[in-house]
PDB file of C-alpha atoms in Angstrom:
ATOM      1  CA  MET A   1      28.339-150.637  56.261  1.00 62.00           C
ATOM      2  CA  ARG A   2      25.257-149.003  54.758  1.00 71.00           C
ATOM      3  CA  ARG A   3      23.043-150.843  57.231  1.00 74.00           C
ATOM      4  CA  LEU A   4      25.267-149.697  60.090  1.00 68.00           C
ATOM      5  CA  ILE A   5      24.978-146.046  59.046  1.00 71.00           C
ATOM      6  CA  VAL A   6      21.195-146.219  58.582  1.00 76.00           C
ATOM      7  CA  ARG A   7      20.725-147.977  61.916  1.00 77.00           C
ATOM      8  CA  ARG A   8      22.882-145.423  63.746  1.00 73.00           C
ATOM      9  CA  LEU A   9      20.999-142.547  62.127  1.00 75.00           C
ATOM     10  CA  LEU A  10      17.659-144.008  63.187  1.00 79.00           C
ATOM     11  CA  GLN A  11      18.943-144.446  66.723  1.00 78.00           C
ATOM     12  CA  THR A  12      19.873-140.760  66.929  1.00 77.00           C
ATOM     13  CA  LEU A  13      16.271-139.572  66.434  1.00 80.00           C
ATOM     14  CA  PRO A  14      14.849-140.577  69.840  1.00 83.00           C
ATOM     15  CA  MET A  15      18.125-139.514  71.454  1.00 81.00           C
ATOM     16  CA  LEU A  16      17.822-136.024  69.951  1.00 81.00           C
ATOM     17  CA  PHE A  17      14.183-135.816  71.053  1.00 84.00           C
ATOM     18  CA  PHE A  18      15.174-136.695  74.620  1.00 85.00           C
ATOM     19  CA  VAL A  19      18.074-134.216  74.582  1.00 82.00           C
ATOM     20  CA  SER A  20      15.770-131.431  73.352  1.00 84.00           C
ATOM     21  CA  ILE A  21      13.377-132.090  76.268  1.00 87.00           C
ATOM     22  CA  VAL A  22      16.174-132.017  78.816  1.00 85.00           C
ATOM     23  CA  CYS A  23      17.680-128.828  77.361  1.00 81.00           C
ATOM     24  CA  PHE A  24      14.323-127.078  77.330  1.00 83.00           C
ATOM     25  CA  ILE A  25      13.486-128.027  80.905  1.00 85.00           C
ATOM     26  CA  LEU A  26      16.925-127.025  82.223  1.00 80.00           C
ATOM     27  CA  VAL A  27      16.773-123.613  80.570  1.00 78.00           C
ATOM     28  CA  LYS A  28      13.223-123.011  81.833  1.00 78.00           C
ATOM     29  CA  ALA A  29      14.291-124.022  85.349  1.00 78.00           C
ATOM     30  CA  ALA A  30      17.174-121.537  85.339  1.00 73.00           C
ATOM     31  CA  PRO A  31      16.723-118.327  87.369  1.00 72.00           C
ATOM     32  CA  GLY A  32      15.717-115.140  85.590  1.00 69.00           C
ATOM     33  CA  ASP A  33      12.950-114.001  83.282  1.00 70.00           C
ATOM     34  CA  PRO A  34      13.601-113.394  79.564  1.00 71.00           C
ATOM     35  CA  VAL A  35      10.887-110.740  79.510  1.00 73.00           C
ATOM     36  CA  ARG A  36      13.219-108.462  81.510  1.00 71.00           C
ATOM     37  CA  SER A  37      15.273-107.939  78.346  1.00 67.00           C
ATOM     38  CA  PHE A  38      12.311-106.032  76.861  1.00 70.00           C
ATOM     39  CA  VAL A  39      11.180-104.178  79.952  1.00 72.00           C
ATOM     40  CA  THR A  40      11.853-100.451  80.243  1.00 73.00           C
ATOM     41  CA  PRO A  41      11.242 -98.224  83.303  1.00 74.00           C
ATOM     42  CA  ASN A  42       8.252 -96.556  81.638  1.00 76.00           C
ATOM     43  CA  MET A  43       6.390 -99.760  80.762  1.00 76.00           C
ATOM     44  CA  HIS A  44       3.122-100.596  82.471  1.00 77.00           C
ATOM     45  CA  ALA A  45       2.107-104.019  83.730  1.00 79.00           C
ATOM     46  CA  ALA A  46      -0.228-104.464  80.760  1.00 81.00           C
ATOM     47  CA  ASP A  47       2.610-103.788  78.339  1.00 77.00           C
ATOM     48  CA  ILE A  48       4.799-106.353  80.111  1.00 76.00           C
ATOM     49  CA  GLU A  49       2.039-108.955  79.876  1.00 80.00           C
ATOM     50  CA  ARG A  50       1.636-108.144  76.185  1.00 81.00           C
ATOM     51  CA  VAL A  51       5.335-108.822  75.645  1.00 76.00           C
ATOM     52  CA  ARG A  52       5.040-112.090  77.551  1.00 78.00           C
ATOM     53  CA  HIS A  53       2.068-113.076  75.359  1.00 78.00           C
ATOM     54  CA  ASN A  54       3.926-112.203  72.149  1.00 75.00           C
ATOM     55  CA  LEU A  55       6.841-114.389  73.235  1.00 72.00           C
ATOM     56  CA  GLY A  56       4.463-117.267  74.057  1.00 74.00           C
ATOM     57  CA  LEU A  57       5.615-117.391  77.672  1.00 74.00           C
ATOM     58  CA  ASP A  58       2.065-117.300  79.025  1.00 76.00           C
ATOM     59  CA  GLN A  59       1.386-120.724  77.527  1.00 80.00           C
ATOM     60  CA  PRO A  60       1.768-123.990  79.479  1.00 82.00           C
ATOM     61  CA  LEU A  61       5.276-125.452  79.511  1.00 82.00           C
ATOM     62  CA  TYR A  62       4.509-128.346  77.164  1.00 84.00           C
ATOM     63  CA  VAL A  63       2.875-125.959  74.664  1.00 84.00           C
ATOM     64  CA  GLN A  64       5.995-123.770  74.719  1.00 83.00           C
ATOM     65  CA  TYR A  65       8.174-126.829  74.141  1.00 86.00           C
ATOM     66  CA  PHE A  66       6.264-128.098  71.103  1.00 86.00           C
ATOM     67  CA  MET A  67       6.096-124.586  69.643  1.00 83.00           C
ATOM     68  CA  TRP A  68       9.891-124.290  70.043  1.00 82.00           C
ATOM     69  CA  LEU A  69      10.506-127.797  68.668  1.00 84.00           C
ATOM     70  CA  LYS A  70       8.307-127.072  65.641  1.00 83.00           C
ATOM     71  CA  GLU A  71      10.326-123.959  64.843  1.00 80.00           C
ATOM     72  CA  CYS A  72      13.616-125.828  65.330  1.00 81.00           C
ATOM     73  CA  LEU A  73      12.579-128.530  62.843  1.00 81.00           C
ATOM     74  CA  THR A  74      12.092-125.805  60.246  1.00 81.00           C
ATOM     75  CA  GLY A  75      15.531-124.348  60.951  1.00 78.00           C
ATOM     76  CA  ASN A  76      14.268-121.443  63.042  1.00 80.00           C
ATOM     77  CA  PHE A  77      15.985-121.389  66.462  1.00 80.00           C
ATOM     78  CA  GLY A  78      14.508-117.985  67.321  1.00 80.00           C
ATOM     79  CA  TYR A  79      16.124-114.605  67.825  1.00 82.00           C
ATOM     80  CA  SER A  80      18.609-113.445  70.405  1.00 82.00           C
ATOM     81  CA  LEU A  81      17.137-111.408  73.236  1.00 76.00           C
ATOM     82  CA  VAL A  82      20.320-109.307  73.395  1.00 78.00           C
ATOM     83  CA  ASN A  83      21.226-108.391  69.805  1.00 79.00           C
ATOM     84  CA  HIS A  84      17.941-109.513  68.145  1.00 79.00           C
ATOM     85  CA  GLN A  85      19.785-111.534  65.474  1.00 85.00           C
ATOM     86  CA  PRO A  86      18.794-115.062  64.332  1.00 85.00           C
ATOM     87  CA  VAL A  87      20.287-117.673  66.656  1.00 86.00           C
ATOM     88  CA  LEU A  88      21.131-120.123  63.849  1.00 85.00           C
ATOM     89  CA  ASP A  89      22.995-117.445  61.889  1.00 87.00           C
ATOM     90  CA  GLN A  90      25.128-116.605  64.913  1.00 88.00           C
ATOM     91  CA  ILE A  91      25.944-120.280  65.528  1.00 86.00           C
ATOM     92  CA  LEU A  92      26.848-120.950  61.901  1.00 87.00           C
ATOM     93  CA  GLU A  93      28.948-117.803  61.782  1.00 87.00           C
ATOM     94  CA  ARG A  94      31.078-118.970  64.711  1.00 86.00           C
ATOM     95  CA  LEU A  95      31.086-122.683  63.841  1.00 85.00           C
ATOM     96  CA  PRO A  96      34.213-122.600  61.608  1.00 87.00           C
ATOM     97  CA  ALA A  97      36.317-121.094  64.421  1.00 87.00           C
ATOM     98  CA  THR A  98      35.189-123.733  66.918  1.00 86.00           C
ATOM     99  CA  ALA A  99      35.465-126.605  64.423  1.00 84.00           C
ATOM    100  CA  GLY A 100      38.971-125.538  63.404  1.00 86.00           C
ATOM    101  CA  LEU A 101      40.112-125.296  67.021  1.00 86.00           C
ATOM    102  CA  MET A 102      38.633-128.685  67.976  1.00 85.00           C
ATOM    103  CA  ALA A 103      39.992-130.481  64.909  1.00 86.00           C
ATOM    104  CA  SER A 104      43.469-129.014  65.385  1.00 88.00           C
ATOM    105  CA  ALA A 105      43.529-129.973  69.077  1.00 88.00           C
ATOM    106  CA  ILE A 106      42.406-133.552  68.362  1.00 86.00           C
ATOM    107  CA  ALA A 107      44.942-133.937  65.525  1.00 87.00           C
ATOM    108  CA  LEU A 108      47.754-132.559  67.668  1.00 89.00           C
ATOM    109  CA  ALA A 109      46.822-134.810  70.606  1.00 87.00           C
ATOM    110  CA  VAL A 110      46.684-137.961  68.471  1.00 86.00           C
ATOM    111  CA  ILE A 111      49.917-137.204  66.571  1.00 88.00           C
ATOM    112  CA  ILE A 112      51.867-136.716  69.804  1.00 88.00           C
ATOM    113  CA  ALA A 113      50.106-139.483  71.774  1.00 87.00           C
ATOM    114  CA  ILE A 114      50.823-142.308  69.304  1.00 86.00           C
ATOM    115  CA  PRO A 115      54.649-142.277  69.526  1.00 86.00           C
ATOM    116  CA  LEU A 116      54.639-141.488  73.250  1.00 88.00           C
ATOM    117  CA  GLY A 117      52.178-144.280  74.046  1.00 86.00           C
ATOM    118  CA  LEU A 118      54.018-146.774  71.868  1.00 85.00           C
ATOM    119  CA  ALA A 119      57.361-145.866  73.459  1.00 85.00           C
ATOM    120  CA  ALA A 120      55.929-146.138  76.979  1.00 85.00           C
ATOM    121  CA  GLY A 121      54.262-149.497  76.260  1.00 83.00           C
ATOM    122  CA  ALA A 122      57.328-150.947  74.556  1.00 82.00           C
ATOM    123  CA  ASN A 123      59.546-149.899  77.507  1.00 84.00           C
ATOM    124  CA  ARG A 124      57.251-150.866  80.329  1.00 83.00           C
ATOM    125  CA  GLY A 125      58.791-150.208  83.753  1.00 80.00           C
ATOM    126  CA  ARG A 126      61.790-148.301  82.355  1.00 85.00           C
ATOM    127  CA  TRP A 127      62.595-144.608  82.667  1.00 87.00           C
ATOM    128  CA  VAL A 128      60.819-143.819  79.388  1.00 86.00           C
ATOM    129  CA  ASP A 129      57.606-145.367  80.663  1.00 83.00           C
ATOM    130  CA  LYS A 130      57.870-143.587  84.021  1.00 87.00           C
ATOM    131  CA  LEU A 131      58.566-140.215  82.382  1.00 88.00           C
ATOM    132  CA  VAL A 132      55.652-140.520  79.933  1.00 86.00           C
ATOM    133  CA  ASN A 133      53.303-141.658  82.709  1.00 84.00           C
ATOM    134  CA  MET A 134      54.341-138.720  84.924  1.00 87.00           C
ATOM    135  CA  ILE A 135      53.731-136.251  82.064  1.00 83.00           C
ATOM    136  CA  ALA A 136      50.350-137.850  81.330  1.00 82.00           C
ATOM    137  CA  TYR A 137      49.194-137.706  84.941  1.00 82.00           C
ATOM    138  CA  ILE A 138      50.288-134.077  85.277  1.00 82.00           C
ATOM    139  CA  GLY A 139      48.532-133.111  82.047  1.00 78.00           C
ATOM    140  CA  ASN A 140      45.356-134.904  83.114  1.00 76.00           C
ATOM    141  CA  SER A 141      45.335-133.122  86.499  1.00 80.00           C
ATOM    142  CA  LEU A 142      45.804-129.554  85.271  1.00 79.00           C
ATOM    143  CA  PRO A 143      42.642-127.426  85.034  1.00 82.00           C
ATOM    144  CA  LEU A 144      42.244-126.010  81.539  1.00 81.00           C
ATOM    145  CA  PHE A 145      41.519-122.435  82.637  1.00 83.00           C
ATOM    146  CA  TRP A 146      44.592-122.369  84.907  1.00 86.00           C
ATOM    147  CA  LEU A 147      46.797-123.833  82.207  1.00 85.00           C
ATOM    148  CA  ALA A 148      45.481-121.302  79.696  1.00 86.00           C
ATOM    149  CA  ILE A 149      46.241-118.376  82.025  1.00 88.00           C
ATOM    150  CA  LEU A 150      49.709-119.794  82.668  1.00 87.00           C
ATOM    151  CA  MET A 151      50.411-120.104  78.947  1.00 87.00           C
ATOM    152  CA  ILE A 152      49.243-116.532  78.345  1.00 88.00           C
ATOM    153  CA  TYR A 153      51.495-115.262  81.126  1.00 88.00           C
ATOM    154  CA  PHE A 154      54.654-116.959  79.876  1.00 88.00           C
ATOM    155  CA  PHE A 155      54.327-116.956  76.088  1.00 87.00           C
ATOM    156  CA  SER A 156      52.401-113.696  75.614  1.00 85.00           C
ATOM    157  CA  ILE A 157      53.232-111.386  78.485  1.00 86.00           C
ATOM    158  CA  LYS A 158      56.771-112.448  79.409  1.00 85.00           C
ATOM    159  CA  LEU A 159      58.251-113.758  76.156  1.00 83.00           C
ATOM    160  CA  HIS A 160      56.026-111.889  73.657  1.00 82.00           C
ATOM    161  CA  TRP A 161      56.146-114.870  71.303  1.00 85.00           C
ATOM    162  CA  LEU A 162      52.426-115.396  70.626  1.00 85.00           C
ATOM    163  CA  PRO A 163      49.241-113.292  70.852  1.00 84.00           C
ATOM    164  CA  SER A 164      47.160-113.760  73.949  1.00 81.00           C
ATOM    165  CA  MET A 165      43.585-113.314  72.690  1.00 81.00           C
ATOM    166  CA  GLY A 166      41.360-113.161  69.652  1.00 79.00           C
ATOM    167  CA  MET A 167      41.607-114.899  66.312  1.00 79.00           C
ATOM    168  CA  ARG A 168      43.091-112.132  64.151  1.00 78.00           C
ATOM    169  CA  THR A 169      45.171-109.030  64.556  1.00 79.00           C
ATOM    170  CA  ILE A 170      43.280-105.853  63.686  1.00 75.00           C
ATOM    171  CA  GLY A 171      44.209-104.800  60.170  1.00 71.00           C
ATOM    172  CA  THR A 172      45.820-108.150  59.340  1.00 74.00           C
ATOM    173  CA  ASP A 173      44.063-110.769  57.213  1.00 75.00           C
ATOM    174  CA  SER A 174      46.379-113.739  56.628  1.00 79.00           C
ATOM    175  CA  ALA A 175      46.372-117.444  57.404  1.00 80.00           C
ATOM    176  CA  LEU A 176      49.675-117.130  59.257  1.00 84.00           C
ATOM    177  CA  ASP A 177      48.159-114.604  61.663  1.00 82.00           C
ATOM    178  CA  VAL A 178      45.244-116.958  62.408  1.00 84.00           C
ATOM    179  CA  ILE A 179      47.675-119.828  63.014  1.00 86.00           C
ATOM    180  CA  LYS A 180      49.707-117.711  65.457  1.00 87.00           C
ATOM    181  CA  HIS A 181      46.559-116.805  67.388  1.00 86.00           C
ATOM    182  CA  GLY A 182      45.421-120.440  67.443  1.00 86.00           C
ATOM    183  CA  ILE A 183      48.652-122.023  68.748  1.00 88.00           C
ATOM    184  CA  LEU A 184      48.063-121.384  72.454  1.00 88.00           C
ATOM    185  CA  PRO A 185      44.350-122.369  72.590  1.00 89.00           C
ATOM    186  CA  CYS A 186      45.070-125.431  70.458  1.00 89.00           C
ATOM    187  CA  ILE A 187      47.881-126.586  72.768  1.00 89.00           C
ATOM    188  CA  VAL A 188      45.806-125.991  75.904  1.00 87.00           C
ATOM    189  CA  LEU A 189      42.811-127.891  74.526  1.00 86.00           C
ATOM    190  CA  ALA A 190      45.023-130.744  73.267  1.00 87.00           C
ATOM    191  CA  ILE A 191      46.912-131.330  76.526  1.00 85.00           C
ATOM    192  CA  GLY A 192      43.911-132.706  78.408  1.00 76.00           C
ATOM    193  CA  PHE A 193      43.118-135.247  75.668  1.00 80.00           C
ATOM    194  CA  LEU A 194      46.812-136.041  75.088  1.00 83.00           C
ATOM    195  CA  SER A 195      47.125-137.463  78.584  1.00 82.00           C
ATOM    196  CA  VAL A 196      44.116-139.769  78.117  1.00 82.00           C
ATOM    197  CA  TYR A 197      45.195-140.962  74.667  1.00 85.00           C
ATOM    198  CA  VAL A 198      48.749-141.713  75.838  1.00 86.00           C
ATOM    199  CA  ARG A 199      47.504-143.939  78.656  1.00 84.00           C
ATOM    200  CA  TYR A 200      45.111-145.837  76.374  1.00 84.00           C
ATOM    201  CA  ILE A 201      47.778-146.342  73.703  1.00 85.00           C
ATOM    202  CA  ARG A 202      50.278-147.483  76.322  1.00 86.00           C
ATOM    203  CA  SER A 203      47.930-150.108  77.804  1.00 84.00           C
ATOM    204  CA  SER A 204      46.879-151.267  74.341  1.00 82.00           C
ATOM    205  CA  THR A 205      50.536-151.560  73.259  1.00 83.00           C
ATOM    206  CA  ILE A 206      51.385-153.679  76.295  1.00 83.00           C
ATOM    207  CA  SER A 207      48.526-156.086  75.537  1.00 83.00           C
ATOM    208  CA  GLN A 208      49.417-156.289  71.843  1.00 80.00           C
ATOM    209  CA  LEU A 209      53.084-157.089  72.527  1.00 78.00           C
ATOM    210  CA  ARG A 210      51.917-160.287  74.266  1.00 79.00           C
ATOM    211  CA  GLU A 211      50.112-161.550  71.165  1.00 76.00           C
ATOM    212  CA  ASP A 212      51.465-164.441  69.100  1.00 77.00           C
ATOM    213  CA  TYR A 213      51.917-162.431  65.902  1.00 78.00           C
ATOM    214  CA  VAL A 214      54.536-160.297  67.655  1.00 77.00           C
ATOM    215  CA  GLN A 215      56.594-163.353  68.566  1.00 77.00           C
ATOM    216  CA  ILE A 216      56.283-164.603  64.986  1.00 80.00           C
ATOM    217  CA  GLN A 217      57.625-161.283  63.683  1.00 77.00           C
ATOM    218  CA  TYR A 218      60.554-161.541  66.086  1.00 77.00           C
ATOM    219  CA  ALA A 219      61.207-165.044  64.772  1.00 78.00           C
ATOM    220  CA  PHE A 220      61.325-163.697  61.206  1.00 76.00           C
ATOM    221  CA  GLY A 221      63.988-161.201  62.289  1.00 76.00           C
ATOM    222  CA  SER A 222      61.922-158.027  62.435  1.00 76.00           C
ATOM    223  CA  THR A 223      63.201-155.222  64.631  1.00 76.00           C
ATOM    224  CA  LYS A 224      61.271-153.857  67.584  1.00 74.00           C
ATOM    225  CA  ARG A 225      60.732-150.516  65.890  1.00 78.00           C
ATOM    226  CA  ARG A 226      59.382-152.187  62.743  1.00 80.00           C
ATOM    227  CA  ILE A 227      56.984-154.340  64.769  1.00 78.00           C
ATOM    228  CA  LEU A 228      55.711-151.357  66.734  1.00 78.00           C
ATOM    229  CA  PHE A 229      55.047-148.987  63.831  1.00 77.00           C
ATOM    230  CA  ARG A 230      54.064-151.521  61.181  1.00 77.00           C
ATOM    231  CA  HIS A 231      52.007-154.093  63.079  1.00 75.00           C
ATOM    232  CA  VAL A 232      51.182-153.031  66.649  1.00 79.00           C
ATOM    233  CA  MET A 233      50.131-149.503  65.722  1.00 79.00           C
ATOM    234  CA  LYS A 234      47.351-150.803  63.452  1.00 76.00           C
ATOM    235  CA  HIS A 235      45.705-152.581  66.391  1.00 77.00           C
ATOM    236  CA  VAL A 236      46.390-149.708  68.778  1.00 78.00           C
ATOM    237  CA  LEU A 237      44.481-147.221  66.617  1.00 77.00           C
ATOM    238  CA  LEU A 238      41.173-149.141  66.978  1.00 74.00           C
ATOM    239  CA  PRO A 239      40.438-148.143  70.598  1.00 72.00           C
ATOM    240  CA  ILE A 240      41.595-144.592  69.824  1.00 77.00           C
ATOM    241  CA  ILE A 241      38.801-144.250  67.237  1.00 75.00           C
ATOM    242  CA  THR A 242      36.253-145.273  69.845  1.00 72.00           C
ATOM    243  CA  LEU A 243      37.858-142.935  72.369  1.00 76.00           C
ATOM    244  CA  LEU A 244      37.582-140.040  69.937  1.00 75.00           C
ATOM    245  CA  GLY A 245      33.813-140.489  69.773  1.00 70.00           C
ATOM    246  CA  MET A 246      33.518-140.807  73.556  1.00 70.00           C
ATOM    247  CA  SER A 247      35.580-137.683  74.153  1.00 72.00           C
ATOM    248  CA  MET A 248      33.432-135.379  72.023  1.00 72.00           C
ATOM    249  CA  GLY A 249      31.500-134.177  75.056  1.00 70.00           C
ATOM    250  CA  ASP A 250      34.695-133.280  76.936  1.00 72.00           C
ATOM    251  CA  LEU A 251      36.001-131.652  73.779  1.00 76.00           C
ATOM    252  CA  VAL A 252      32.982-129.352  73.514  1.00 76.00           C
ATOM    253  CA  ALA A 253      33.212-128.482  77.234  1.00 77.00           C
ATOM    254  CA  GLY A 254      36.944-127.844  76.952  1.00 79.00           C
ATOM    255  CA  ALA A 255      36.404-125.670  73.894  1.00 81.00           C
ATOM    256  CA  ILE A 256      33.979-123.498  75.863  1.00 82.00           C
ATOM    257  CA  VAL A 257      36.554-122.865  78.608  1.00 83.00           C
ATOM    258  CA  THR A 258      39.424-122.370  76.155  1.00 86.00           C
ATOM    259  CA  GLU A 259      37.501-119.989  73.905  1.00 85.00           C
ATOM    260  CA  THR A 260      36.385-117.932  76.886  1.00 85.00           C
ATOM    261  CA  VAL A 261      39.913-117.494  78.282  1.00 86.00           C
ATOM    262  CA  PHE A 262      41.521-116.727  74.892  1.00 87.00           C
ATOM    263  CA  SER A 263      38.550-114.683  73.569  1.00 84.00           C
ATOM    264  CA  TRP A 264      38.389-117.066  70.624  1.00 84.00           C
ATOM    265  CA  PRO A 265      35.315-116.094  68.523  1.00 85.00           C
ATOM    266  CA  GLY A 266      33.671-119.510  68.541  1.00 85.00           C
ATOM    267  CA  ILE A 267      30.473-121.102  69.793  1.00 85.00           C
ATOM    268  CA  GLY A 268      31.851-121.482  73.318  1.00 82.00           C
ATOM    269  CA  SER A 269      32.459-117.771  73.839  1.00 84.00           C
ATOM    270  CA  LEU A 270      29.023-117.067  72.309  1.00 85.00           C
ATOM    271  CA  GLY A 271      27.469-119.444  74.828  1.00 83.00           C
ATOM    272  CA  MET A 272      29.207-117.810  77.799  1.00 84.00           C
ATOM    273  CA  THR A 273      28.063-114.387  76.606  1.00 83.00           C
ATOM    274  CA  ALA A 274      24.488-115.730  76.328  1.00 83.00           C
ATOM    275  CA  VAL A 275      24.641-117.168  79.854  1.00 81.00           C
ATOM    276  CA  ARG A 276      25.813-113.858  81.311  1.00 79.00           C
ATOM    277  CA  GLY A 277      23.078-111.998  79.421  1.00 76.00           C
ATOM    278  CA  MET A 278      20.347-114.609  80.145  1.00 76.00           C
ATOM    279  CA  ASP A 279      19.848-114.975  76.406  1.00 80.00           C
ATOM    280  CA  TYR A 280      17.689-118.113  76.543  1.00 80.00           C
ATOM    281  CA  PRO A 281      17.133-118.692  72.794  1.00 83.00           C
ATOM    282  CA  VAL A 282      20.917-118.629  72.200  1.00 86.00           C
ATOM    283  CA  ILE A 283      21.542-120.966  75.153  1.00 85.00           C
ATOM    284  CA  LEU A 284      18.944-123.417  73.870  1.00 84.00           C
ATOM    285  CA  GLY A 285      20.304-123.267  70.332  1.00 85.00           C
ATOM    286  CA  ILE A 286      23.924-123.834  71.378  1.00 85.00           C
ATOM    287  CA  THR A 287      23.032-126.650  73.768  1.00 83.00           C
ATOM    288  CA  LEU A 288      20.977-128.470  71.139  1.00 82.00           C
ATOM    289  CA  PHE A 289      23.623-127.826  68.457  1.00 80.00           C
ATOM    290  CA  SER A 290      26.398-129.148  70.735  1.00 80.00           C
ATOM    291  CA  SER A 291      24.345-132.287  71.416  1.00 80.00           C
ATOM    292  CA  VAL A 292      23.961-132.852  67.678  1.00 79.00           C
ATOM    293  CA  LEU A 293      27.745-132.508  67.244  1.00 77.00           C
ATOM    294  CA  LEU A 294      28.287-135.024  70.044  1.00 78.00           C
ATOM    295  CA  ILE A 295      25.926-137.558  68.497  1.00 78.00           C
ATOM    296  CA  LEU A 296      27.403-137.075  65.024  1.00 77.00           C
ATOM    297  CA  GLY A 297      30.887-137.502  66.486  1.00 75.00           C
ATOM    298  CA  ASN A 298      29.926-140.864  67.954  1.00 75.00           C
ATOM    299  CA  LEU A 299      28.294-141.842  64.661  1.00 76.00           C
ATOM    300  CA  LEU A 300      31.462-140.926  62.782  1.00 76.00           C
ATOM    301  CA  ALA A 301      33.529-142.981  65.237  1.00 73.00           C
ATOM    302  CA  ASP A 302      31.321-146.024  64.617  1.00 72.00           C
ATOM    303  CA  ILE A 303      31.678-145.623  60.847  1.00 73.00           C
ATOM    304  CA  LEU A 304      35.451-145.220  61.043  1.00 72.00           C
ATOM    305  CA  TYR A 305      35.667-148.241  63.315  1.00 69.00           C
ATOM    306  CA  GLY A 306      33.822-150.294  60.718  1.00 66.00           C
ATOM    307  CA  ILE A 307      36.143-149.060  57.972  1.00 67.00           C
ATOM    308  CA  VAL A 308      39.359-149.759  59.915  1.00 63.00           C
ATOM    309  CA  ASP A 309      38.231-153.145  61.289  1.00 61.00           C
ATOM    310  CA  PRO A 310      36.833-155.311  58.446  1.00 57.00           C
ATOM    311  CA  ARG A 311      35.479-157.854  60.941  1.00 57.00           C
ATOM    312  CA  ILE A 312      32.653-155.434  61.858  1.00 55.00           C
ATOM    313  CA  LYS A 313      31.408-155.504  58.255  1.00 53.00           C
ATOM    314  CA  THR A 314      30.728-159.228  58.474  1.00 48.00           C
ATOM    315  CA  THR A 315      29.199-159.141  61.952  1.00 49.00           C
ATOM    316  CA  ARG A 316      25.439-158.724  62.364  1.00 46.00           C
TER     317      ARG A 316
END
């Protein structure tokens, strides 16, 4: 297991280097000029060029990249062009809100998907299977932003059950208030992944029920429920662990949309604000930080897969 972790960590280094190059080129190719954030109507052309020189934007593109990469390796992601605060401090300040929302959505999706997928796979072709499949296809087809607006309309505007935006009520500082604000964005973010997980668990359950160990358990007098939740579920969870690592990219993208609609103070809403304000240092920092989270998520999935499946430990 230690070799697996070390090997995966070494493999992430060239991947991060490649991701940093792509992020830098994409941001530089975007329309707009960051110098405009410092330009005032009374500035002369010489003053504008002085600002461009101080920002290092008059250097060749590869020089700008290595200067930026050098600062990133020391933990300095630059300063925002809008509020002039350190980029890393802003990301770390909003990271707990995004991490809490993503972890809650994944936990909710897995907890609901396991019994639904097992029930659909165990009753293949019956009304339970058809109902679960219909719900999964509908959930997979709904756009997140439309679903979020629909949830706000019904549960916040019409029924007045839950708050529609933000993370806390002004003047209230309690965990219950944060949970109430997080219910709607958590449900919206979980629905998209719930549909995918249900279909994977269903197909895996169908294949596992054909294995010989299931017939042996039936021969020993075990009930169908006992076989499903005591034996089949162990094998079903293996592809889910891999799927969790593969879905990290969609999770980050979904969090950006969800946080923007619900005004959730996370990294996603910070990124959208930076895009609207052409705040290039913040955009670069968030893109690189999200890539690191994606790579670490896949690394964690590999480690968990090795812990759950002992056969990986003995395989070179």
